[in-house]
PDB file of C-alpha atoms in Angstrom:
ATOM      1  CA  MET A 195       0.079  -0.023  -0.115  1.00 71.00           C
ATOM      2  CA  ASP A 196       1.064   3.394  -0.699  1.00 82.00           C
ATOM      3  CA  LEU A 197      -0.494   6.088   1.165  1.00 82.00           C
ATOM      4  CA  GLY A 198       1.707   8.977  -0.119  1.00 87.00           C
ATOM      5  CA  LEU A 199       3.429   9.306   2.959  1.00 94.00           C
ATOM      6  CA  LYS A 200       6.736   9.216   2.402  1.00 95.00           C
ATOM      7  CA  ASN A 201       8.944  11.643   4.296  1.00 96.00           C
ATOM      8  CA  LYS A 202       5.702  13.103   5.934  1.00 98.00           C
ATOM      9  CA  VAL A 203       6.185  14.056   9.155  1.00 99.00           C
ATOM     10  CA  ALA A 204       3.511  12.505  11.686  1.00 99.00           C
ATOM     11  CA  LEU A 205       2.816  13.319  15.207  1.00 99.00           C
ATOM     12  CA  VAL A 206       1.003  10.869  16.906  1.00 99.00           C
ATOM     13  CA  ALA A 207      -0.173  11.248  20.564  1.00 98.00           C
ATOM     14  CA  GLY A 208      -1.085   8.705  23.033  1.00 97.00           C
ATOM     15  CA  GLY A 209       1.563   6.866  20.791  1.00 97.00           C
ATOM     16  CA  SER A 210       3.406   4.556  23.431  1.00 96.00           C
ATOM     17  CA  MET A 211       0.469   1.740  23.858  1.00 94.00           C
ATOM     18  CA  GLY A 212      -2.716   0.740  22.258  1.00 94.00           C
ATOM     19  CA  LEU A 213      -4.185   2.277  19.355  1.00 95.00           C
ATOM     20  CA  GLY A 214      -1.583   4.802  19.162  1.00 97.00           C
ATOM     21  CA  LEU A 215       0.886   2.985  18.848  1.00 97.00           C
ATOM     22  CA  ALA A 216      -0.348   1.010  15.717  1.00 97.00           C
ATOM     23  CA  VAL A 217      -1.094   4.085  14.083  1.00 98.00           C
ATOM     24  CA  ALA A 218       2.263   5.016  14.908  1.00 99.00           C
ATOM     25  CA  LYS A 219       3.861   2.019  13.089  1.00 98.00           C
ATOM     26  CA  THR A 220       1.344   2.043  10.493  1.00 98.00           C
ATOM     27  CA  LEU A 221       2.482   5.700   9.600  1.00 98.00           C
ATOM     28  CA  SER A 222       6.294   4.502   9.952  1.00 98.00           C
ATOM     29  CA  ARG A 223       5.459   1.773   7.368  1.00 98.00           C
ATOM     30  CA  GLU A 224       4.589   3.802   4.908  1.00 97.00           C
ATOM     31  CA  GLY A 225       7.513   6.192   4.867  1.00 98.00           C
ATOM     32  CA  ALA A 226       6.778   8.600   7.436  1.00 99.00           C
ATOM     33  CA  ARG A 227       8.762  10.567  10.118  1.00 99.00           C
ATOM     34  CA  ILE A 228       7.102   9.737  13.183  1.00 99.00           C
ATOM     35  CA  ALA A 229       6.926  11.809  16.434  1.00 99.00           C
ATOM     36  CA  ILE A 230       5.249  10.125  19.296  1.00 99.00           C
ATOM     37  CA  CYS A 231       4.517  11.270  22.907  1.00 98.00           C
ATOM     38  CA  ALA A 232       2.698  10.054  25.956  1.00 97.00           C
ATOM     39  CA  LEU A 233       3.027  10.606  29.376  1.00 91.00           C
ATOM     40  CA  ASP A 234       6.769  10.275  30.917  1.00 78.00           C
ATOM     41  CA  ASP A 235       6.403   6.380  31.648  1.00 80.00           C
ATOM     42  CA  PRO A 236       8.393   3.322  30.542  1.00 88.00           C
ATOM     43  CA  TYR A 237       6.183   2.303  27.974  1.00 94.00           C
ATOM     44  CA  LEU A 238       7.520   5.299  25.929  1.00 97.00           C
ATOM     45  CA  PRO A 239      10.802   4.340  25.106  1.00 96.00           C
ATOM     46  CA  GLN A 240       9.897   1.341  24.499  1.00 97.00           C
ATOM     47  CA  ALA A 241       7.543   1.961  21.892  1.00 98.00           C
ATOM     48  CA  LYS A 242       9.803   4.149  20.049  1.00 98.00           C
ATOM     49  CA  GLU A 243      12.456   1.083  19.823  1.00 98.00           C
ATOM     50  CA  GLU A 244       9.539  -1.311  19.091  1.00 98.00           C
ATOM     51  CA  ILE A 245       8.721   0.898  16.483  1.00 99.00           C
ATOM     52  CA  ILE A 246      11.855   1.690  14.616  1.00 99.00           C
ATOM     53  CA  LYS A 247      12.571  -2.143  14.990  1.00 98.00           C
ATOM     54  CA  GLU A 248       9.516  -3.499  13.214  1.00 98.00           C
ATOM     55  CA  THR A 249       9.680  -0.560  10.559  1.00 98.00           C
ATOM     56  CA  GLY A 250      13.203   0.567  10.178  1.00 98.00           C
ATOM     57  CA  GLY A 251      11.821   4.206  10.263  1.00 98.00           C
ATOM     58  CA  GLU A 252      12.796   7.484  12.025  1.00 98.00           C
ATOM     59  CA  VAL A 253      11.042   7.861  15.080  1.00 99.00           C
ATOM     60  CA  ILE A 254      11.303  10.275  17.863  1.00 99.00           C
ATOM     61  CA  ALA A 255       9.625  10.092  21.362  1.00 98.00           C
ATOM     62  CA  ILE A 256       8.738  13.107  23.665  1.00 98.00           C
ATOM     63  CA  PRO A 257       7.217  12.730  27.006  1.00 97.00           C
ATOM     64  CA  ALA A 258       4.306  15.218  26.881  1.00 98.00           C
ATOM     65  CA  ASP A 259       0.740  15.411  29.396  1.00 97.00           C
ATOM     66  CA  ILE A 260      -1.286  16.909  26.306  1.00 98.00           C
ATOM     67  CA  THR A 261      -3.995  17.845  28.345  1.00 98.00           C
ATOM     68  CA  ASN A 262      -1.869  20.775  29.482  1.00 98.00           C
ATOM     69  CA  ALA A 263      -1.420  24.098  27.144  1.00 98.00           C
ATOM     70  CA  ASP A 264       2.380  24.255  28.067  1.00 98.00           C
ATOM     71  CA  GLU A 265       3.029  20.402  27.491  1.00 98.00           C
ATOM     72  CA  ALA A 266       1.282  20.084  24.236  1.00 98.00           C
ATOM     73  CA  LYS A 267       2.735  22.980  22.823  1.00 99.00           C
ATOM     74  CA  ASN A 268       6.237  21.978  23.774  1.00 98.00           C
ATOM     75  CA  PHE A 269       5.753  18.416  22.064  1.00 98.00           C
ATOM     76  CA  VAL A 270       4.786  20.111  18.611  1.00 99.00           C
ATOM     77  CA  ARG A 271       7.557  22.422  18.792  1.00 98.00           C
ATOM     78  CA  ARG A 272      10.247  19.949  19.627  1.00 98.00           C
ATOM     79  CA  ALA A 273       8.673  17.804  16.617  1.00 99.00           C
ATOM     80  CA  PHE A 274       8.940  20.328  14.153  1.00 99.00           C
ATOM     81  CA  ASP A 275      12.181  22.092  15.789  1.00 98.00           C
ATOM     82  CA  HIS A 276      13.504  18.462  15.129  1.00 99.00           C
ATOM     83  CA  TYR A 277      12.011  17.469  11.404  1.00 99.00           C
ATOM     84  CA  GLY A 278      11.833  20.856  10.130  1.00 98.00           C
ATOM     85  CA  THR A 279       8.202  20.521   9.168  1.00 98.00           C
ATOM     86  CA  LEU A 280       4.692  18.855  10.171  1.00 99.00           C
ATOM     87  CA  ASP A 281       2.153  17.219   8.130  1.00 99.00           C
ATOM     88  CA  VAL A 282       0.108  15.196   9.575  1.00 99.00           C
ATOM     89  CA  LEU A 283      -1.601  15.299  13.667  1.00 99.00           C
ATOM     90  CA  VAL A 284      -3.102  12.070  15.043  1.00 99.00           C
ATOM     91  CA  ASN A 285      -4.951  13.103  18.254  1.00 99.00           C
ATOM     92  CA  ASN A 286      -5.057  10.107  20.567  1.00 98.00           C
ATOM     93  CA  ALA A 287      -5.890   9.651  24.189  1.00 95.00           C
ATOM     94  CA  GLY A 288      -6.972   6.791  26.598  1.00 90.00           C
ATOM     95  CA  GLY A 289     -10.305   7.163  27.697  1.00 90.00           C
ATOM     96  CA  PRO A 290     -11.950   7.982  30.942  1.00 92.00           C
ATOM     97  CA  PRO A 291     -13.541   5.762  33.349  1.00 92.00           C
ATOM     98  CA  SER A 292     -16.385   3.871  33.396  1.00 92.00           C
ATOM     99  CA  LYS A 293     -18.913   5.279  36.034  1.00 92.00           C
ATOM    100  CA  PRO A 294     -22.692   5.531  36.480  1.00 93.00           C
ATOM    101  CA  PHE A 295     -23.724   8.873  36.030  1.00 96.00           C
ATOM    102  CA  PHE A 296     -24.442   9.613  39.572  1.00 96.00           C
ATOM    103  CA  ASP A 297     -20.954   8.135  40.698  1.00 96.00           C
ATOM    104  CA  ILE A 298     -19.415  11.342  38.512  1.00 97.00           C
ATOM    105  CA  ASP A 299     -18.733  14.262  40.363  1.00 97.00           C
ATOM    106  CA  ASP A 300     -17.187  17.695  38.967  1.00 98.00           C
ATOM    107  CA  ASN A 301     -13.525  16.671  38.968  1.00 98.00           C
ATOM    108  CA  LEU A 302     -14.319  13.737  36.946  1.00 97.00           C
ATOM    109  CA  TRP A 303     -16.392  15.238  34.218  1.00 98.00           C
ATOM    110  CA  GLU A 304     -13.416  18.110  34.181  1.00 98.00           C
ATOM    111  CA  PHE A 305     -10.751  15.350  33.864  1.00 97.00           C
ATOM    112  CA  GLY A 306     -12.295  13.319  30.834  1.00 97.00           C
ATOM    113  CA  PHE A 307     -13.135  16.833  29.349  1.00 98.00           C
ATOM    114  CA  ARG A 308      -9.279  17.318  29.764  1.00 98.00           C
ATOM    115  CA  LEU A 309      -8.638  14.272  28.462  1.00 97.00           C
ATOM    116  CA  ASN A 310     -10.669  13.935  25.300  1.00 97.00           C
ATOM    117  CA  LEU A 311     -11.687  17.213  24.222  1.00 98.00           C
ATOM    118  CA  LEU A 312      -9.533  19.720  25.632  1.00 98.00           C
ATOM    119  CA  SER A 313      -6.285  17.688  24.433  1.00 98.00           C
ATOM    120  CA  THR A 314      -7.453  17.425  21.041  1.00 98.00           C
ATOM    121  CA  ILE A 315      -8.309  21.071  20.782  1.00 99.00           C
ATOM    122  CA  LEU A 316      -4.428  22.106  21.981  1.00 99.00           C
ATOM    123  CA  MET A 317      -2.562  20.290  19.998  1.00 99.00           C
ATOM    124  CA  THR A 318      -4.868  21.847  16.705  1.00 99.00           C
ATOM    125  CA  ARG A 319      -4.057  24.966  17.805  1.00 99.00           C
ATOM    126  CA  GLU A 320      -0.203  24.145  17.942  1.00 99.00           C
ATOM    127  CA  ALA A 321      -0.363  22.704  14.516  1.00 99.00           C
ATOM    128  CA  VAL A 322      -2.765  24.699  12.476  1.00 99.00           C
ATOM    129  CA  PRO A 323      -0.550  27.716  11.774  1.00 99.00           C
ATOM    130  CA  ILE A 324       2.586  25.502  10.709  1.00 98.00           C
ATOM    131  CA  MET A 325      -0.133  23.706   8.090  1.00 99.00           C
ATOM    132  CA  LYS A 326      -1.491  26.908   7.260  1.00 99.00           C
ATOM    133  CA  ALA A 327       2.057  28.418   6.326  1.00 98.00           C
ATOM    134  CA  LYS A 328       2.797  25.020   4.088  1.00 98.00           C
ATOM    135  CA  ARG A 329      -1.387  25.240   2.845  1.00 98.00           C
ATOM    136  CA  TRP A 330      -1.580  21.670   3.534  1.00 98.00           C
ATOM    137  CA  GLY A 331      -1.961  19.504   6.458  1.00 98.00           C
ATOM    138  CA  ARG A 332      -4.018  16.067   7.725  1.00 99.00           C
ATOM    139  CA  ILE A 333      -5.662  16.252  11.152  1.00 99.00           C
ATOM    140  CA  ILE A 334      -7.147  12.786  12.455  1.00 99.00           C
ATOM    141  CA  ASN A 335      -9.013  12.623  15.525  1.00 98.00           C
ATOM    142  CA  MET A 336      -9.050   9.078  17.188  1.00 97.00           C
ATOM    143  CA  THR A 337     -12.641   8.784  18.659  1.00 95.00           C
ATOM    144  CA  SER A 338     -14.833   5.941  19.268  1.00 93.00           C
ATOM    145  CA  ILE A 339     -17.889   3.814  17.744  1.00 91.00           C
ATOM    146  CA  SER A 340     -19.882   5.444  20.699  1.00 90.00           C
ATOM    147  CA  VAL A 341     -20.430   8.833  18.991  1.00 88.00           C
ATOM    148  CA  LYS A 342     -22.521   6.965  16.607  1.00 90.00           C
ATOM    149  CA  GLN A 343     -24.146   4.420  18.935  1.00 91.00           C
ATOM    150  CA  PRO A 344     -23.472   5.626  22.858  1.00 91.00           C
ATOM    151  CA  ILE A 345     -22.109   2.552  24.978  1.00 92.00           C
ATOM    152  CA  ASP A 346     -23.831   1.586  27.945  1.00 90.00           C
ATOM    153  CA  GLY A 347     -21.815   2.730  30.906  1.00 89.00           C
ATOM    154  CA  LEU A 348     -19.295   4.739  29.438  1.00 93.00           C
ATOM    155  CA  ILE A 349     -21.802   8.019  29.775  1.00 95.00           C
ATOM    156  CA  LEU A 350     -18.571  10.147  30.531  1.00 95.00           C
ATOM    157  CA  SER A 351     -16.815   8.838  26.961  1.00 94.00           C
ATOM    158  CA  ASN A 352     -19.647   9.360  25.539  1.00 95.00           C
ATOM    159  CA  THR A 353     -20.170  12.591  26.343  1.00 96.00           C
ATOM    160  CA  ILE A 354     -17.401  14.205  25.991  1.00 96.00           C
ATOM    161  CA  ARG A 355     -15.994  12.592  22.358  1.00 95.00           C
ATOM    162  CA  SER A 356     -19.290  13.480  20.819  1.00 96.00           C
ATOM    163  CA  GLY A 357     -17.640  17.336  21.598  1.00 97.00           C
ATOM    164  CA  VAL A 358     -14.617  16.168  19.599  1.00 97.00           C
ATOM    165  CA  ILE A 359     -16.958  15.360  16.764  1.00 97.00           C
ATOM    166  CA  GLY A 360     -18.656  18.736  16.605  1.00 97.00           C
ATOM    167  CA  PHE A 361     -15.300  20.692  16.712  1.00 98.00           C
ATOM    168  CA  ALA A 362     -13.779  18.540  13.644  1.00 98.00           C
ATOM    169  CA  LYS A 363     -16.817  19.567  11.434  1.00 97.00           C
ATOM    170  CA  SER A 364     -16.561  22.749  12.729  1.00 98.00           C
ATOM    171  CA  LEU A 365     -12.592  23.098  12.089  1.00 98.00           C
ATOM    172  CA  SER A 366     -13.168  21.619   8.618  1.00 98.00           C
ATOM    173  CA  ASN A 367     -15.014  24.146   7.020  1.00 98.00           C
ATOM    174  CA  GLU A 368     -12.425  26.701   8.193  1.00 98.00           C
ATOM    175  CA  LEU A 369      -9.637  25.103   7.233  1.00 99.00           C
ATOM    176  CA  ALA A 370     -10.684  23.745   4.187  1.00 98.00           C
ATOM    177  CA  SER A 371      -9.158  26.668   1.996  1.00 98.00           C
ATOM    178  CA  PHE A 372      -5.847  25.708   3.485  1.00 99.00           C
ATOM    179  CA  ASN A 373      -5.918  22.241   1.891  1.00 99.00           C
ATOM    180  CA  ILE A 374      -6.017  20.925   5.242  1.00 99.00           C
ATOM    181  CA  THR A 375      -8.373  18.170   5.947  1.00 99.00           C
ATOM    182  CA  VAL A 376      -9.830  17.210   9.601  1.00 99.00           C
ATOM    183  CA  ASN A 377     -11.592  13.790   9.923  1.00 98.00           C
ATOM    184  CA  ASN A 378     -12.542  11.235  12.797  1.00 98.00           C
ATOM    185  CA  VAL A 379     -11.855   7.787  12.999  1.00 97.00           C
ATOM    186  CA  CYS A 380     -14.449   5.809  14.832  1.00 92.00           C
ATOM    187  CA  PRO A 381     -13.405   2.587  16.122  1.00 90.00           C
ATOM    188  CA  GLY A 382     -15.161  -0.367  17.388  1.00 74.00           C
ATOM    189  CA  TYR A 383     -14.137  -2.708  20.241  1.00 67.00           C
ATOM    190  CA  THR A 384     -10.441  -3.506  19.687  1.00 60.00           C
ATOM    191  CA  MET A 385      -8.627  -5.570  22.472  1.00 55.00           C
ATOM    192  CA  THR A 386      -6.621  -2.500  23.920  1.00 54.00           C
ATOM    193  CA  GLU A 387      -5.592  -2.140  27.684  1.00 61.00           C
ATOM    194  CA  ARG A 388      -8.312   0.045  27.655  1.00 51.00           C
ATOM    195  CA  VAL A 389     -10.881  -2.155  26.718  1.00 55.00           C
ATOM    196  CA  ARG A 390      -9.849  -4.753  28.973  1.00 55.00           C
ATOM    197  CA  GLU A 391      -9.760  -2.298  31.849  1.00 60.00           C
ATOM    198  CA  VAL A 392     -13.784  -0.971  30.945  1.00 51.00           C
ATOM    199  CA  SER A 393     -14.935  -4.562  30.774  1.00 52.00           C
ATOM    200  CA  ARG A 394     -13.664  -5.046  34.115  1.00 58.00           C
ATOM    201  CA  ALA A 395     -15.254  -1.931  35.459  1.00 52.00           C
ATOM    202  CA  VAL A 396     -18.483  -3.136  33.926  1.00 50.00           C
ATOM    203  CA  ALA A 397     -18.234  -6.995  35.408  1.00 54.00           C
ATOM    204  CA  ALA A 398     -17.665  -5.584  38.659  1.00 60.00           C
ATOM    205  CA  ARG A 399     -20.071  -2.971  38.764  1.00 52.00           C
ATOM    206  CA  GLU A 400     -22.950  -6.149  37.500  1.00 59.00           C
ATOM    207  CA  GLY A 401     -21.410  -8.918  39.102  1.00 66.00           C
ATOM    208  CA  THR A 402     -20.675 -10.807  35.597  1.00 68.00           C
ATOM    209  CA  THR A 403     -17.291 -11.382  34.166  1.00 62.00           C
ATOM    210  CA  PRO A 404     -15.344  -9.415  31.694  1.00 55.00           C
ATOM    211  CA  GLU A 405     -15.619 -11.921  29.009  1.00 57.00           C
TER     212      GLU A 405
END
């Protein structure tokens, strides 16, 4: 498959595991130069080495909390300074916990907002000026199938991720004249640690097994 990505620079948030890591590997196989970020944990350097080993591509890994404006800015700027350009932004983060409505306090609502919506806004805000200057860019938001059909037990995720869809559509209209596209990927159930975590939480609440 040739997606025309050779030597393009792709930033992948949450690229140390799960879908983010899978996306980074796929883009690297297509010839893109990769920058991944995640919280400063042992998985990040491991992910970098794994991508290089499997694809032979060029990868940098930068610790960043993308819910923080300064750290999101630092990630984008460091990647841009390293590669000299930016072509593709993949907004991706884990999901908020699975809880019933009345078990979600204000702090948890704010956490979900920052994790899934604000992080997308912050990263996009830093990347778009670079893309506009070159009049080309691709922004991809990793959301969930729940934006089309809400999933029981995931009211926090269902609500916040729907905001990403509205943001993306509005932004795509603004940026179309600059040849910048904004799209959402809405994956269904994929056996990641996030899905295992949600399955365990639902099973514990309902007195069943994760299976």
